[in-house]
Every structure is written in structure tokens, then in C-alpha cells.
Amino acid sequence: MTPFQLPLKGERFERMKKLFNFSQSLKSPSPTGRAGEGVEGLHSEILRIAIPSIVTNITVPLLGMFDLAIAGHIGSASVIGAISVGGLIFNMVYWLFNFLRMGSSGLTAQAFGRGDVCSQRGVLRLALTISIIFGLLIFALQRPIEWFAHIVIQPTDEVWQLAVAYYRIRIWAAPAVLALFALNGWFIGMQNSRYPMFIAIGQNLLNIAASAALVFWGHMGIEGVALGTVISQYAGLIAALCLTQVLLPKSLTSLQGDRLWSFKGLDTGSFFRVNRDIFFRMICLIAVTTAFTSFGARQGDLLLAVNTLLIQLFILFSYFCDGFALAGEALVGRYTGAQQQSNKLACVCRLFVWAGGVTSLFTLIYWIGGDQILRLFTDDAEVLVAAQPYLPWLLLIPVTGFAAFMWDGIYIGATATRQMLYSLAFGAAVFFGIWMLPLPVSANHHLWLSFILYLSGRSLWQTVMARRVLTPPDHPL
């Protein structure tokens, strides 16, 4: 054996050790330490946050699906419709408050990068305080929300009566739901996406057990479904609060007296600025998605069904891409706080490598098996035939959308929320502007063109502004 063989075997051993010790990369960094200096482990760092985030994203809609499954065995089609209507009301309300998660993650990640435990605690306390206030406000305004939802949705009297019973029980969980938004964002900022995954899985399991027990053993009907969901959401909140003590053992309950809700060390101005920008961004986003559904509904039930199926595939892609966007929130925020410019830029490049891979995979899957995937959602021959002309738009969704998703995560990490707002406003202007143009195409093709250009507009704006966002004024790129 020559001396030159020993390093070679050592290199092979190290590679094998890294491969089989991948689980070690799932451990979160110390909350009091600054971000690491090297870039060699960035891919594993990205996967450490992205994979649990993808699992969490996939489990989120399961909560409503389990409610529907249990409702389907109560014995009335109206119950299923009521669960759907009730779920739509909460989606409309809670979506608007998603800024609580986004705003918490970027600021926490930057505090983590600086090793600033005081700011980490301050973000958590302030986000929880605001989420509880808004949760109580939603509860107090439940009747006006109920009245507005009835005007917008206009269900049948039988369905609405059941939906109200479901809604008036689930509304009690509003403070818990919003607090979980804030906690999940804080966990991501603390470079820990496993805890939100564990909480989401635990919530779903408890929801199934509690709802099934209340419906089938307690004979509570749709009220049992709602109560089971409320129980699971408060259980998730309690679990999340306990897990904060693992990351920051003295973050909340160990503090005494007036220090419990002290925001010392936190730039509250930045906190409210970030959340304000994201709130108005969410209004623009809701305007586009609501308009897309409304414009599609005007073309009849058949094309509405087609658009609904295609949007489900858009959402499926977003679940995977958002996992890497969440990794961007955590890592870009971490390196921004640590003032490690080279690590931050290297992280952005690697994030787009992974996002490009996910985009290529989904584009290939939709190209080869788009029709077969639609058959998993419906066996209605008329809907499947009507969907065929619109499948090419499905192929453009990943290509035009992935950059917008990734930049959102990166911009949140950099707390460049004003540019996020501008990009969404620009994309919304493109959507409505193209829709109002008289084009020589059918209305639904016109609608999908507007939507694709909306995604492209968001991506374009953020790509152009990326240099300004990612590069400090005194740092040459």
C-alpha cells in the first residue's frame, strides 16, 4: 500500500460516514450560537428544514379531510356540505392572518443568526400577544363574520343551519389557531421545522380520535366533529408552548412578574412594519385567488370544476416548493443576522438548485401523467374531456411559479417584506389588467393566461430586485 492510498480511503470513509449519518443533520443548531462559517453543508441544512416542512404542508389539509370523512358517515349529504362551507369560512378568515407566521420566522431567524436570545424571546412574546388579541377579536366578531359568509357563499337553508352549528363551535379555537401560526413561524426561525411537523401529525391523529369518539360514541353529530377539531387545535397549542421550553428553557414561564411579557431587546417597529407589509400582501393575494374562482364560476359549473381540479395540482406543487421556501426563510434570515454574505448568497443559489429540481420533476409528471392524475380526482367523463384543452397551462404552473415561491421565502428571511408587497401588487395588476384586455381567445384560456402572467410578474419583480435585497449597500456583489 502506497502512502497515496491512505488519503483516498480516508475520503471514501468520510463520504460513507456522511451518508449514513444523515440523521445527524436533522439536529438543530444551538439557539445561542451564531451560524456556521462553512458552506459545504448547505445542502443538508436546506434538506433538514425543507423535508419536515413539506410533510407539514401535506398534513395541513388533512385536518379538513378527516372532518369530511367522519361527516360522510353521519348519514346526510347536507352534513358534508356544511363541513365544506364551515371550512371555507375559516379558510377565508385565517388566511388573512398568515402574516403572523411569516413575520415571526424572518425576524426570529435573524436574531438566531446574531445569537440574540433576548430578541428571539421578544419576537415570540409579541407574536403570541398579537395572535391572542386577534383570535379574541375574531371570536367577538363571529356573528358579523357569519352574516358576511352567508351573503358570499349563499348555501341552502339546510346546509347553512348545520354549517352554523359547526362554525359556532370551531370559532372557539380561533386564539389557538392564530397562536399556532406565530409559534410555527418562530420554530422555523429557530431553524427547527421538525416541531411543527410533530405538532401537525399529532393534531391530525388526535382530531381523528376525538371527532370519531364524539360522533360515533357520543352521538353529537356535526357538533362532535367541530368539538374534536377544537380539542386537537388547543392540544397542538399546548404542545407547541411546551416545545418552546426545549429551544429556550427560560423563554416564558421561568420569567417573573412584569418580565413575562417584556419585549426588551426587540425592535418592535421592525416587527410591526414586517407584519403590516405581509398583511397587505395577503389582501392582494386573496383578491387574485377570489377573482380567479369568481371569473371561472361565471363560465358555468363544468369549467369551474375543471379549474378547481387544475388548481389542486397547483396547490400540490406549492406544498413541495414551499418546503424549500421555508428553508429559505430560516437560512437566509440566519445568515443575514450573522452578517455572513457569502453564506447567504451560496444558500440562495442552492435553494434555487433544489427548487429547479422540484420544478423539473413536477413538470415532467404533469406532462406524462397529467390526465391520469386528474382521473384520481374524478371519474366524470365530461369534466375529464373538458379539461384536456387546459392541460398545457398545467405545465406552465411550476415553471412560472417556482421563482415566486422561492423569492418569497428568501425575502421573508431578509425581512424585505416591502418588496414582497410590491411584487404581489404588481402581479395582481398584471392579472386584472390582462383579464380586462379584449383578447381573441376563449374566456377560460384568457383566465389562465392572466393567472400564469400573474405568477410570472411576481417572479420577474422579485428577481430584478434581488440584488438590492440580498446585497448590503456597502458590500459589492
Short mmCIF file of C-alpha atoms in Angstrom, two decimals:
data_model
loop_
_atom_site.label_atom_id
_atom_site.label_comp_id
_atom_site.label_asym_id
_atom_site.label_seq_id
_atom_site.Cartn_x
_atom_site.Cartn_y
_atom_site.Cartn_z
CA MET A 1 0.00 0.00 0.00
CA THR A 2 1.46 3.33 -1.03
CA PRO A 3 1.18 6.46 1.10
CA PHE A 4 -1.07 7.99 -1.56
CA GLN A 5 -3.75 5.36 -0.97
CA LEU A 6 -4.39 6.32 2.64
CA PRO A 7 -5.98 9.74 1.98
CA LEU A 8 -8.11 8.19 -0.75
CA LYS A 9 -9.51 5.59 1.63
CA GLY A 10 -9.99 8.31 4.22
CA GLU A 11 -12.01 10.37 1.75
CA ARG A 12 -14.19 7.38 0.92
CA PHE A 13 -14.71 6.68 4.61
CA GLU A 14 -15.72 10.26 5.27
CA ARG A 15 -18.19 10.22 2.38
CA MET A 16 -19.77 6.99 3.64
CA LYS A 17 -19.88 8.35 7.17
CA LYS A 18 -21.69 11.49 5.96
CA LEU A 19 -24.14 9.36 4.01
CA PHE A 20 -25.05 7.06 6.88
CA ASN A 21 -25.02 9.83 9.49
CA PHE A 22 -27.57 11.94 7.59
CA SER A 23 -29.83 11.77 10.64
CA GLN A 24 -27.28 13.88 12.49
CA SER A 25 -28.06 16.73 10.12
CA LEU A 26 -31.62 16.77 11.45
CA LYS A 27 -30.36 18.20 14.75
CA SER A 28 -30.96 21.91 15.12
CA PRO A 29 -28.04 24.26 15.78
CA SER A 30 -27.66 25.78 19.22
CA PRO A 31 -30.09 28.68 19.71
CA THR A 32 -27.38 30.75 21.31
CA GLY A 33 -24.69 30.18 18.69
CA ARG A 34 -24.01 32.11 15.53
CA ALA A 35 -24.42 30.49 12.13
CA GLY A 36 -21.61 28.27 10.93
CA GLU A 37 -18.92 29.67 8.69
CA GLY A 38 -18.70 26.97 6.04
CA VAL A 39 -20.92 26.40 3.02
CA GLU A 40 -20.10 22.72 2.49
CA GLY A 41 -23.10 21.53 4.49
CA LEU A 42 -25.67 23.88 2.98
CA HIS A 43 -27.46 21.17 1.02
CA SER A 44 -28.02 19.10 4.16
CA GLU A 45 -29.05 22.25 6.05
CA ILE A 46 -31.64 23.00 3.37
CA LEU A 47 -33.00 19.45 3.45
CA ARG A 48 -33.05 19.44 7.25
CA ILE A 49 -35.62 22.24 7.17
CA ALA A 50 -37.33 21.56 3.83
CA ILE A 51 -38.26 17.88 4.28
CA PRO A 52 -40.19 18.26 7.57
CA SER A 53 -41.79 21.42 6.16
CA ILE A 54 -43.06 19.51 3.13
CA VAL A 55 -44.52 16.84 5.41
CA THR A 56 -46.20 19.57 7.48
CA ASN A 57 -47.62 21.24 4.37
CA ILE A 58 -49.12 17.95 3.22
CA THR A 59 -50.73 17.26 6.61
CA VAL A 60 -52.38 20.72 6.86
CA PRO A 61 -55.32 19.95 4.50
CA LEU A 62 -55.77 16.54 6.15
CA LEU A 63 -57.45 18.20 9.14
CA GLY A 64 -60.38 19.25 6.95
CA MET A 65 -60.34 15.98 5.01
CA PHE A 66 -60.74 13.95 8.20
CA ASP A 67 -63.67 16.12 9.25
CA LEU A 68 -65.26 15.45 5.86
CA ALA A 69 -64.61 11.71 6.12
CA ILE A 70 -66.27 11.48 9.52
CA ALA A 71 -69.14 13.71 8.38
CA GLY A 72 -69.68 11.38 5.43
CA HIS A 73 -70.62 8.60 7.84
CA ILE A 74 -73.17 10.62 9.80
CA GLY A 75 -75.79 9.88 7.19
CA SER A 76 -76.65 13.10 5.34
CA ALA A 77 -75.20 14.81 2.30
CA SER A 78 -76.09 18.13 3.92
CA VAL A 79 -73.59 17.41 6.71
CA ILE A 80 -70.78 17.08 4.16
CA GLY A 81 -71.85 20.33 2.56
CA ALA A 82 -71.96 22.02 5.97
CA ILE A 83 -68.41 20.90 6.80
CA SER A 84 -67.26 22.24 3.44
CA VAL A 85 -68.99 25.60 3.98
CA GLY A 86 -67.71 25.88 7.55
CA GLY A 87 -64.17 25.05 6.46
CA LEU A 88 -64.39 27.69 3.72
CA ILE A 89 -65.36 30.35 6.27
CA PHE A 90 -62.35 29.57 8.45
CA ASN A 91 -60.02 29.42 5.46
CA MET A 92 -61.19 32.89 4.40
CA VAL A 93 -60.62 34.32 7.88
CA TYR A 94 -57.42 32.55 8.90
CA TRP A 95 -55.63 33.01 5.59
CA LEU A 96 -55.66 36.75 6.19
CA PHE A 97 -53.68 36.25 9.41
CA ASN A 98 -50.93 34.12 7.93
CA PHE A 99 -48.68 37.16 8.36
CA LEU A 100 -48.29 36.02 11.98
CA ARG A 101 -46.25 33.04 10.78
CA MET A 102 -44.28 34.83 8.06
CA GLY A 103 -43.48 37.85 10.17
CA SER A 104 -42.24 35.74 13.07
CA SER A 105 -39.93 33.49 11.07
CA GLY A 106 -37.73 36.10 9.38
CA LEU A 107 -37.16 38.24 12.48
CA THR A 108 -36.51 35.18 14.65
CA ALA A 109 -34.06 33.73 12.11
CA GLN A 110 -32.08 36.95 12.05
CA ALA A 111 -31.99 37.03 15.86
CA PHE A 112 -30.83 33.41 15.78
CA GLY A 113 -28.02 34.31 13.40
CA ARG A 114 -26.90 37.12 15.71
CA GLY A 115 -27.07 34.81 18.72
CA ASP A 116 -29.52 37.31 20.27
CA VAL A 117 -31.60 35.20 22.67
CA CYS A 118 -33.35 38.29 24.06
CA SER A 119 -34.76 39.18 20.61
CA GLN A 120 -35.73 35.56 19.99
CA ARG A 121 -37.85 35.65 23.13
CA GLY A 122 -39.18 39.11 22.30
CA VAL A 123 -40.44 38.05 18.86
CA LEU A 124 -42.15 35.03 20.38
CA ARG A 125 -43.87 37.02 23.11
CA LEU A 126 -45.03 39.82 20.83
CA ALA A 127 -46.26 37.42 18.13
CA LEU A 128 -48.19 35.40 20.72
CA THR A 129 -49.67 38.56 22.23
CA ILE A 130 -50.89 39.82 18.85
CA SER A 131 -52.20 36.40 17.82
CA ILE A 132 -54.24 36.05 21.01
CA ILE A 133 -55.65 39.57 20.63
CA PHE A 134 -56.69 38.90 17.03
CA GLY A 135 -58.04 35.48 17.98
CA LEU A 136 -60.25 37.00 20.65
CA LEU A 137 -61.31 39.70 18.17
CA ILE A 138 -62.36 37.04 15.65
CA PHE A 139 -64.34 35.30 18.39
CA ALA A 140 -66.02 38.57 19.38
CA LEU A 141 -66.93 39.29 15.73
CA GLN A 142 -68.20 35.81 14.97
CA ARG A 143 -71.75 36.93 14.19
CA PRO A 144 -70.76 39.63 11.64
CA ILE A 145 -68.36 37.10 10.04
CA GLU A 146 -71.20 34.58 9.95
CA TRP A 147 -73.54 37.10 8.33
CA PHE A 148 -70.96 38.10 5.71
CA ALA A 149 -70.13 34.48 4.90
CA HIS A 150 -73.82 33.69 4.35
CA ILE A 151 -74.09 36.54 1.83
CA VAL A 152 -70.95 35.46 -0.05
CA ILE A 153 -71.45 31.68 -0.08
CA GLN A 154 -75.29 31.52 -0.24
CA PRO A 155 -75.79 27.83 0.64
CA THR A 156 -79.16 26.11 1.00
CA ASP A 157 -81.05 26.63 4.26
CA GLU A 158 -80.46 23.04 5.43
CA VAL A 159 -76.73 23.20 4.78
CA TRP A 160 -76.44 26.65 6.36
CA GLN A 161 -78.19 25.57 9.55
CA LEU A 162 -75.72 22.72 10.01
CA ALA A 163 -72.78 24.92 8.97
CA VAL A 164 -73.68 27.48 11.64
CA ALA A 165 -73.71 24.77 14.31
CA TYR A 166 -70.26 23.63 13.15
CA TYR A 167 -68.93 27.18 12.85
CA ARG A 168 -70.09 28.37 16.28
CA ILE A 169 -68.16 25.58 17.98
CA ARG A 170 -64.97 25.75 15.89
CA ILE A 171 -64.76 29.53 16.34
CA TRP A 172 -63.72 28.90 19.96
CA ALA A 173 -60.36 27.69 18.62
CA ALA A 174 -59.52 30.99 16.89
CA PRO A 175 -56.95 32.11 19.52
CA ALA A 176 -55.26 28.70 19.38
CA VAL A 177 -55.09 28.66 15.58
CA LEU A 178 -53.53 32.12 15.34
CA ALA A 179 -51.13 31.39 18.19
CA LEU A 180 -50.00 28.27 16.32
CA PHE A 181 -49.34 30.43 13.26
CA ALA A 182 -46.98 32.55 15.35
CA LEU A 183 -45.35 29.55 17.04
CA ASN A 184 -44.77 27.71 13.77
CA GLY A 185 -43.10 30.78 12.29
CA TRP A 186 -40.95 31.12 15.40
CA PHE A 187 -39.89 27.46 15.21
CA ILE A 188 -38.86 27.91 11.57
CA GLY A 189 -36.85 30.99 12.52
CA MET A 190 -35.16 28.92 15.22
CA GLN A 191 -34.04 26.55 12.41
CA ASN A 192 -36.40 23.82 13.63
CA SER A 193 -39.06 22.55 11.22
CA ARG A 194 -39.41 19.20 12.98
CA TYR A 195 -41.53 20.58 15.82
CA PRO A 196 -44.25 21.98 13.51
CA MET A 197 -44.25 18.60 11.73
CA PHE A 198 -44.66 16.68 15.00
CA ILE A 199 -47.41 19.05 16.12
CA ALA A 200 -49.29 18.79 12.80
CA ILE A 201 -49.15 14.98 12.81
CA GLY A 202 -50.22 14.84 16.46
CA GLN A 203 -53.10 17.23 15.81
CA ASN A 204 -54.39 15.10 12.97
CA LEU A 205 -54.23 11.88 14.97
CA LEU A 206 -55.98 13.47 17.95
CA ASN A 207 -58.58 15.09 15.69
CA ILE A 208 -59.46 11.71 14.18
CA ALA A 209 -59.75 10.05 17.58
CA ALA A 210 -61.65 12.87 19.31
CA SER A 211 -64.06 13.58 16.45
CA ALA A 212 -64.78 9.89 15.87
CA ALA A 213 -65.40 9.30 19.58
CA LEU A 214 -67.72 12.29 19.91
CA VAL A 215 -69.66 11.44 16.74
CA PHE A 216 -69.96 7.66 16.95
CA TRP A 217 -69.91 7.14 20.72
CA GLY A 218 -71.14 10.49 21.95
CA HIS A 219 -73.78 10.80 19.17
CA MET A 220 -73.04 14.53 18.87
CA GLY A 221 -73.34 14.72 15.09
CA ILE A 222 -71.69 17.65 13.33
CA GLU A 223 -71.12 19.37 16.68
CA GLY A 224 -68.89 16.44 17.64
CA VAL A 225 -66.80 16.92 14.50
CA ALA A 226 -66.31 20.59 15.34
CA LEU A 227 -65.53 19.92 19.01
CA GLY A 228 -62.97 17.26 18.10
CA THR A 229 -61.20 19.81 15.87
CA VAL A 230 -61.21 22.40 18.66
CA ILE A 231 -59.73 19.90 21.12
CA SER A 232 -56.95 18.98 18.68
CA GLN A 233 -56.10 22.62 18.00
CA TYR A 234 -55.76 23.54 21.66
CA ALA A 235 -53.77 20.35 22.27
CA GLY A 236 -51.44 21.43 19.45
CA LEU A 237 -51.06 24.85 21.08
CA ILE A 238 -50.18 23.33 24.45
CA ALA A 239 -47.64 21.02 22.81
CA ALA A 240 -46.09 23.94 20.91
CA LEU A 241 -45.78 26.05 24.05
CA CYS A 242 -44.08 23.16 25.83
CA LEU A 243 -41.65 22.73 22.95
CA THR A 244 -40.62 26.38 23.15
CA GLN A 245 -39.16 25.48 26.54
CA VAL A 246 -36.92 22.92 24.86
CA LEU A 247 -35.45 25.53 22.49
CA LEU A 248 -35.37 28.33 25.05
CA PRO A 249 -35.68 26.82 28.54
CA LYS A 250 -36.22 30.23 30.14
CA SER A 251 -38.22 31.83 27.34
CA LEU A 252 -41.59 32.24 29.04
CA THR A 253 -42.74 30.70 32.27
CA SER A 254 -39.47 30.97 34.15
CA LEU A 255 -39.59 34.75 33.96
CA GLN A 256 -41.09 36.56 36.88
CA GLY A 257 -43.57 39.40 37.25
CA ASP A 258 -43.55 42.16 34.69
CA ARG A 259 -40.72 40.47 32.75
CA LEU A 260 -43.11 37.78 31.49
CA TRP A 261 -44.41 39.87 28.61
CA SER A 262 -41.46 42.22 28.30
CA PHE A 263 -40.32 42.97 24.74
CA LYS A 264 -36.90 44.22 25.80
CA GLY A 265 -34.28 43.84 23.09
CA LEU A 266 -36.85 43.61 20.27
CA ASP A 267 -37.17 46.22 17.53
CA THR A 268 -40.96 46.48 17.73
CA GLY A 269 -41.00 48.97 14.87
CA SER A 270 -39.50 46.39 12.52
CA PHE A 271 -41.92 43.76 13.82
CA PHE A 272 -44.99 45.84 13.02
CA ARG A 273 -43.55 47.04 9.69
CA VAL A 274 -42.89 43.49 8.54
CA ASN A 275 -46.32 42.25 9.60
CA ARG A 276 -48.07 45.28 8.08
CA ASP A 277 -46.44 44.64 4.69
CA ILE A 278 -47.31 40.94 4.75
CA PHE A 279 -50.91 41.72 5.81
CA PHE A 280 -51.47 43.97 2.80
CA ARG A 281 -49.70 41.42 0.61
CA MET A 282 -52.21 38.80 1.81
CA ILE A 283 -55.07 41.11 0.80
CA CYS A 284 -53.65 41.29 -2.74
CA LEU A 285 -53.22 37.52 -2.80
CA ILE A 286 -56.77 36.89 -1.63
CA ALA A 287 -58.08 39.35 -4.23
CA VAL A 288 -56.41 37.39 -7.05
CA THR A 289 -57.45 33.94 -5.84
CA THR A 290 -61.02 35.05 -5.15
CA ALA A 291 -61.26 36.73 -8.56
CA PHE A 292 -59.87 33.63 -10.29
CA THR A 293 -62.57 31.48 -8.70
CA SER A 294 -65.29 34.04 -9.34
CA PHE A 295 -64.34 34.60 -13.01
CA GLY A 296 -64.21 30.84 -13.52
CA ALA A 297 -67.62 30.34 -11.90
CA ARG A 298 -69.20 32.77 -14.41
CA GLN A 299 -68.34 30.30 -17.18
CA GLY A 300 -70.54 27.56 -15.81
CA ASP A 301 -70.24 24.59 -13.46
CA LEU A 302 -68.26 22.47 -15.91
CA LEU A 303 -65.34 24.88 -16.36
CA LEU A 304 -65.47 25.75 -12.66
CA ALA A 305 -64.92 22.06 -11.93
CA VAL A 306 -62.03 21.93 -14.43
CA ASN A 307 -60.34 24.97 -12.89
CA THR A 308 -60.82 23.56 -9.40
CA LEU A 309 -59.04 20.34 -10.36
CA LEU A 310 -56.15 22.16 -12.03
CA ILE A 311 -55.76 24.48 -9.04
CA GLN A 312 -55.49 21.40 -6.80
CA LEU A 313 -52.46 20.34 -8.82
CA PHE A 314 -51.05 23.86 -8.48
CA ILE A 315 -51.50 23.58 -4.70
CA LEU A 316 -49.84 20.14 -4.68
CA PHE A 317 -46.77 21.61 -6.39
CA SER A 318 -46.76 24.56 -3.99
CA TYR A 319 -46.63 22.23 -0.97
CA PHE A 320 -43.28 20.86 -2.14
CA CYS A 321 -41.84 24.15 -3.37
CA ASP A 322 -42.91 25.93 -0.18
CA GLY A 323 -40.86 23.45 1.83
CA PHE A 324 -37.72 24.87 0.24
CA ALA A 325 -39.09 28.40 0.56
CA LEU A 326 -39.40 27.82 4.32
CA ALA A 327 -35.78 26.66 4.32
CA GLY A 328 -35.01 29.99 2.64
CA GLU A 329 -36.81 31.90 5.39
CA ALA A 330 -34.79 30.14 8.08
CA LEU A 331 -31.34 30.06 6.48
CA VAL A 332 -31.32 33.42 4.68
CA GLY A 333 -32.59 35.04 7.88
CA ARG A 334 -29.92 33.22 9.88
CA TYR A 335 -27.08 34.33 7.59
CA THR A 336 -28.48 37.84 7.36
CA GLY A 337 -28.47 38.13 11.13
CA ALA A 338 -24.95 36.68 11.32
CA GLN A 339 -23.80 39.10 8.57
CA GLN A 340 -22.38 36.21 6.54
CA GLN A 341 -22.88 37.49 3.00
CA SER A 342 -21.06 34.68 1.19
CA ASN A 343 -23.06 32.01 3.04
CA LYS A 344 -26.30 33.84 2.29
CA LEU A 345 -25.62 34.06 -1.46
CA ALA A 346 -24.42 30.46 -1.58
CA CYS A 347 -27.60 29.40 0.22
CA VAL A 348 -29.78 31.26 -2.30
CA CYS A 349 -28.03 29.51 -5.20
CA ARG A 350 -28.50 26.09 -3.63
CA LEU A 351 -32.13 26.81 -2.83
CA PHE A 352 -32.79 27.52 -6.50
CA VAL A 353 -30.99 24.31 -7.46
CA TRP A 354 -33.40 22.32 -5.30
CA ALA A 355 -36.41 24.34 -6.45
CA GLY A 356 -35.36 23.83 -10.06
CA GLY A 357 -35.21 20.09 -9.44
CA VAL A 358 -38.69 20.05 -7.90
CA THR A 359 -40.00 22.15 -10.80
CA SER A 360 -38.50 19.83 -13.41
CA LEU A 361 -39.91 16.79 -11.63
CA PHE A 362 -43.45 18.17 -11.38
CA THR A 363 -43.38 19.47 -14.96
CA LEU A 364 -42.36 16.01 -16.16
CA ILE A 365 -45.02 14.31 -14.03
CA TYR A 366 -47.76 16.66 -15.25
CA TRP A 367 -46.59 16.26 -18.88
CA ILE A 368 -46.54 12.46 -18.77
CA GLY A 369 -49.40 11.78 -16.38
CA GLY A 370 -51.49 14.91 -16.09
CA ASP A 371 -54.59 13.23 -17.45
CA GLN A 372 -54.12 10.18 -15.21
CA ILE A 373 -53.70 12.41 -12.16
CA LEU A 374 -56.97 14.17 -12.94
CA ARG A 375 -58.68 10.76 -13.06
CA LEU A 376 -57.67 10.26 -9.42
CA PHE A 377 -59.79 13.28 -8.53
CA THR A 378 -62.84 12.49 -10.67
CA ASP A 379 -64.30 9.83 -12.92
CA ASP A 380 -66.73 12.27 -14.56
CA ALA A 381 -66.06 11.80 -18.29
CA GLU A 382 -67.47 15.23 -19.18
CA VAL A 383 -65.12 17.02 -16.77
CA LEU A 384 -62.11 14.99 -17.97
CA VAL A 385 -62.84 15.78 -21.62
CA ALA A 386 -63.38 19.47 -20.84
CA ALA A 387 -60.04 19.59 -19.01
CA GLN A 388 -57.94 18.42 -21.97
CA PRO A 389 -57.53 21.83 -23.69
CA TYR A 390 -56.27 23.35 -20.45
CA LEU A 391 -53.58 20.79 -19.59
CA PRO A 392 -50.83 22.86 -21.32
CA TRP A 393 -51.46 25.60 -18.74
CA LEU A 394 -50.79 22.99 -16.06
CA LEU A 395 -47.27 22.52 -17.44
CA LEU A 396 -46.58 26.25 -17.13
CA ILE A 397 -47.58 26.45 -13.46
CA PRO A 398 -44.33 25.01 -12.00
CA VAL A 399 -42.12 26.85 -14.49
CA THR A 400 -43.65 30.28 -13.86
CA GLY A 401 -44.44 29.81 -10.18
CA PHE A 402 -41.35 28.31 -8.57
CA ALA A 403 -39.28 31.52 -8.58
CA ALA A 404 -42.10 33.48 -6.94
CA PHE A 405 -42.39 30.89 -4.17
CA MET A 406 -38.64 30.75 -3.59
CA TRP A 407 -38.14 34.51 -3.60
CA ASP A 408 -40.98 34.87 -1.09
CA GLY A 409 -39.11 32.66 1.38
CA ILE A 410 -35.79 34.38 0.72
CA TYR A 411 -37.32 37.86 1.05
CA ILE A 412 -39.01 36.89 4.33
CA GLY A 413 -35.65 35.73 5.68
CA ALA A 414 -34.14 39.05 4.64
CA THR A 415 -37.25 40.85 6.04
CA ALA A 416 -37.59 42.59 2.67
CA THR A 417 -41.36 42.49 3.05
CA ARG A 418 -41.98 45.82 1.32
CA GLN A 419 -40.63 44.38 -1.94
CA MET A 420 -42.78 41.28 -1.37
CA LEU A 421 -45.81 43.55 -1.17
CA TYR A 422 -44.77 45.44 -4.30
CA SER A 423 -44.21 42.22 -6.25
CA LEU A 424 -47.63 40.85 -5.30
CA ALA A 425 -49.30 44.17 -6.10
CA PHE A 426 -47.52 44.20 -9.48
CA GLY A 427 -48.59 40.61 -10.15
CA ALA A 428 -52.18 41.42 -9.18
CA ALA A 429 -52.15 44.43 -11.52
CA VAL A 430 -50.91 42.17 -14.32
CA PHE A 431 -53.65 39.62 -13.57
CA PHE A 432 -56.53 42.10 -13.62
CA GLY A 433 -55.00 44.11 -16.48
CA ILE A 434 -54.66 41.09 -18.78
CA TRP A 435 -58.12 39.86 -17.81
CA MET A 436 -59.70 43.16 -18.84
CA LEU A 437 -57.95 43.21 -22.21
CA PRO A 438 -60.12 42.05 -25.13
CA LEU A 439 -58.19 39.02 -26.41
CA PRO A 440 -59.23 36.67 -29.25
CA VAL A 441 -59.32 33.57 -27.01
CA SER A 442 -61.99 31.77 -25.01
CA ALA A 443 -62.76 33.18 -21.58
CA ASN A 444 -61.17 30.31 -19.65
CA HIS A 445 -57.95 30.38 -21.68
CA HIS A 446 -57.96 34.13 -21.10
CA LEU A 447 -58.31 33.49 -17.36
CA TRP A 448 -55.42 31.01 -17.28
CA LEU A 449 -53.22 33.36 -19.32
CA SER A 450 -53.91 36.07 -16.74
CA PHE A 451 -53.01 33.71 -13.90
CA ILE A 452 -49.77 32.49 -15.50
CA LEU A 453 -48.68 36.07 -16.24
CA TYR A 454 -49.55 36.98 -12.64
CA LEU A 455 -47.10 34.32 -11.40
CA SER A 456 -44.54 35.46 -13.96
CA GLY A 457 -44.95 39.10 -12.91
CA ARG A 458 -44.27 38.24 -9.27
CA SER A 459 -41.19 36.22 -10.23
CA LEU A 460 -39.88 38.95 -12.53
CA TRP A 461 -40.25 41.74 -9.98
CA GLN A 462 -38.51 39.83 -7.22
CA THR A 463 -35.73 38.61 -9.50
CA VAL A 464 -34.99 42.16 -10.62
CA MET A 465 -35.00 43.43 -7.02
CA ALA A 466 -32.95 40.52 -5.63
CA ARG A 467 -29.61 42.29 -6.00
CA ARG A 468 -30.81 45.22 -3.88
CA VAL A 469 -32.40 42.94 -1.27
CA LEU A 470 -29.53 40.47 -0.86
CA THR A 471 -26.57 42.85 -1.08
CA PRO A 472 -25.89 45.36 1.71
CA PRO A 473 -25.21 48.90 0.44
CA ASP A 474 -21.54 48.72 1.46
CA HIS A 475 -20.93 45.22 0.09
CA PRO A 476 -20.00 44.83 -3.61
CA LEU A 477 -21.66 41.82 -5.23
#
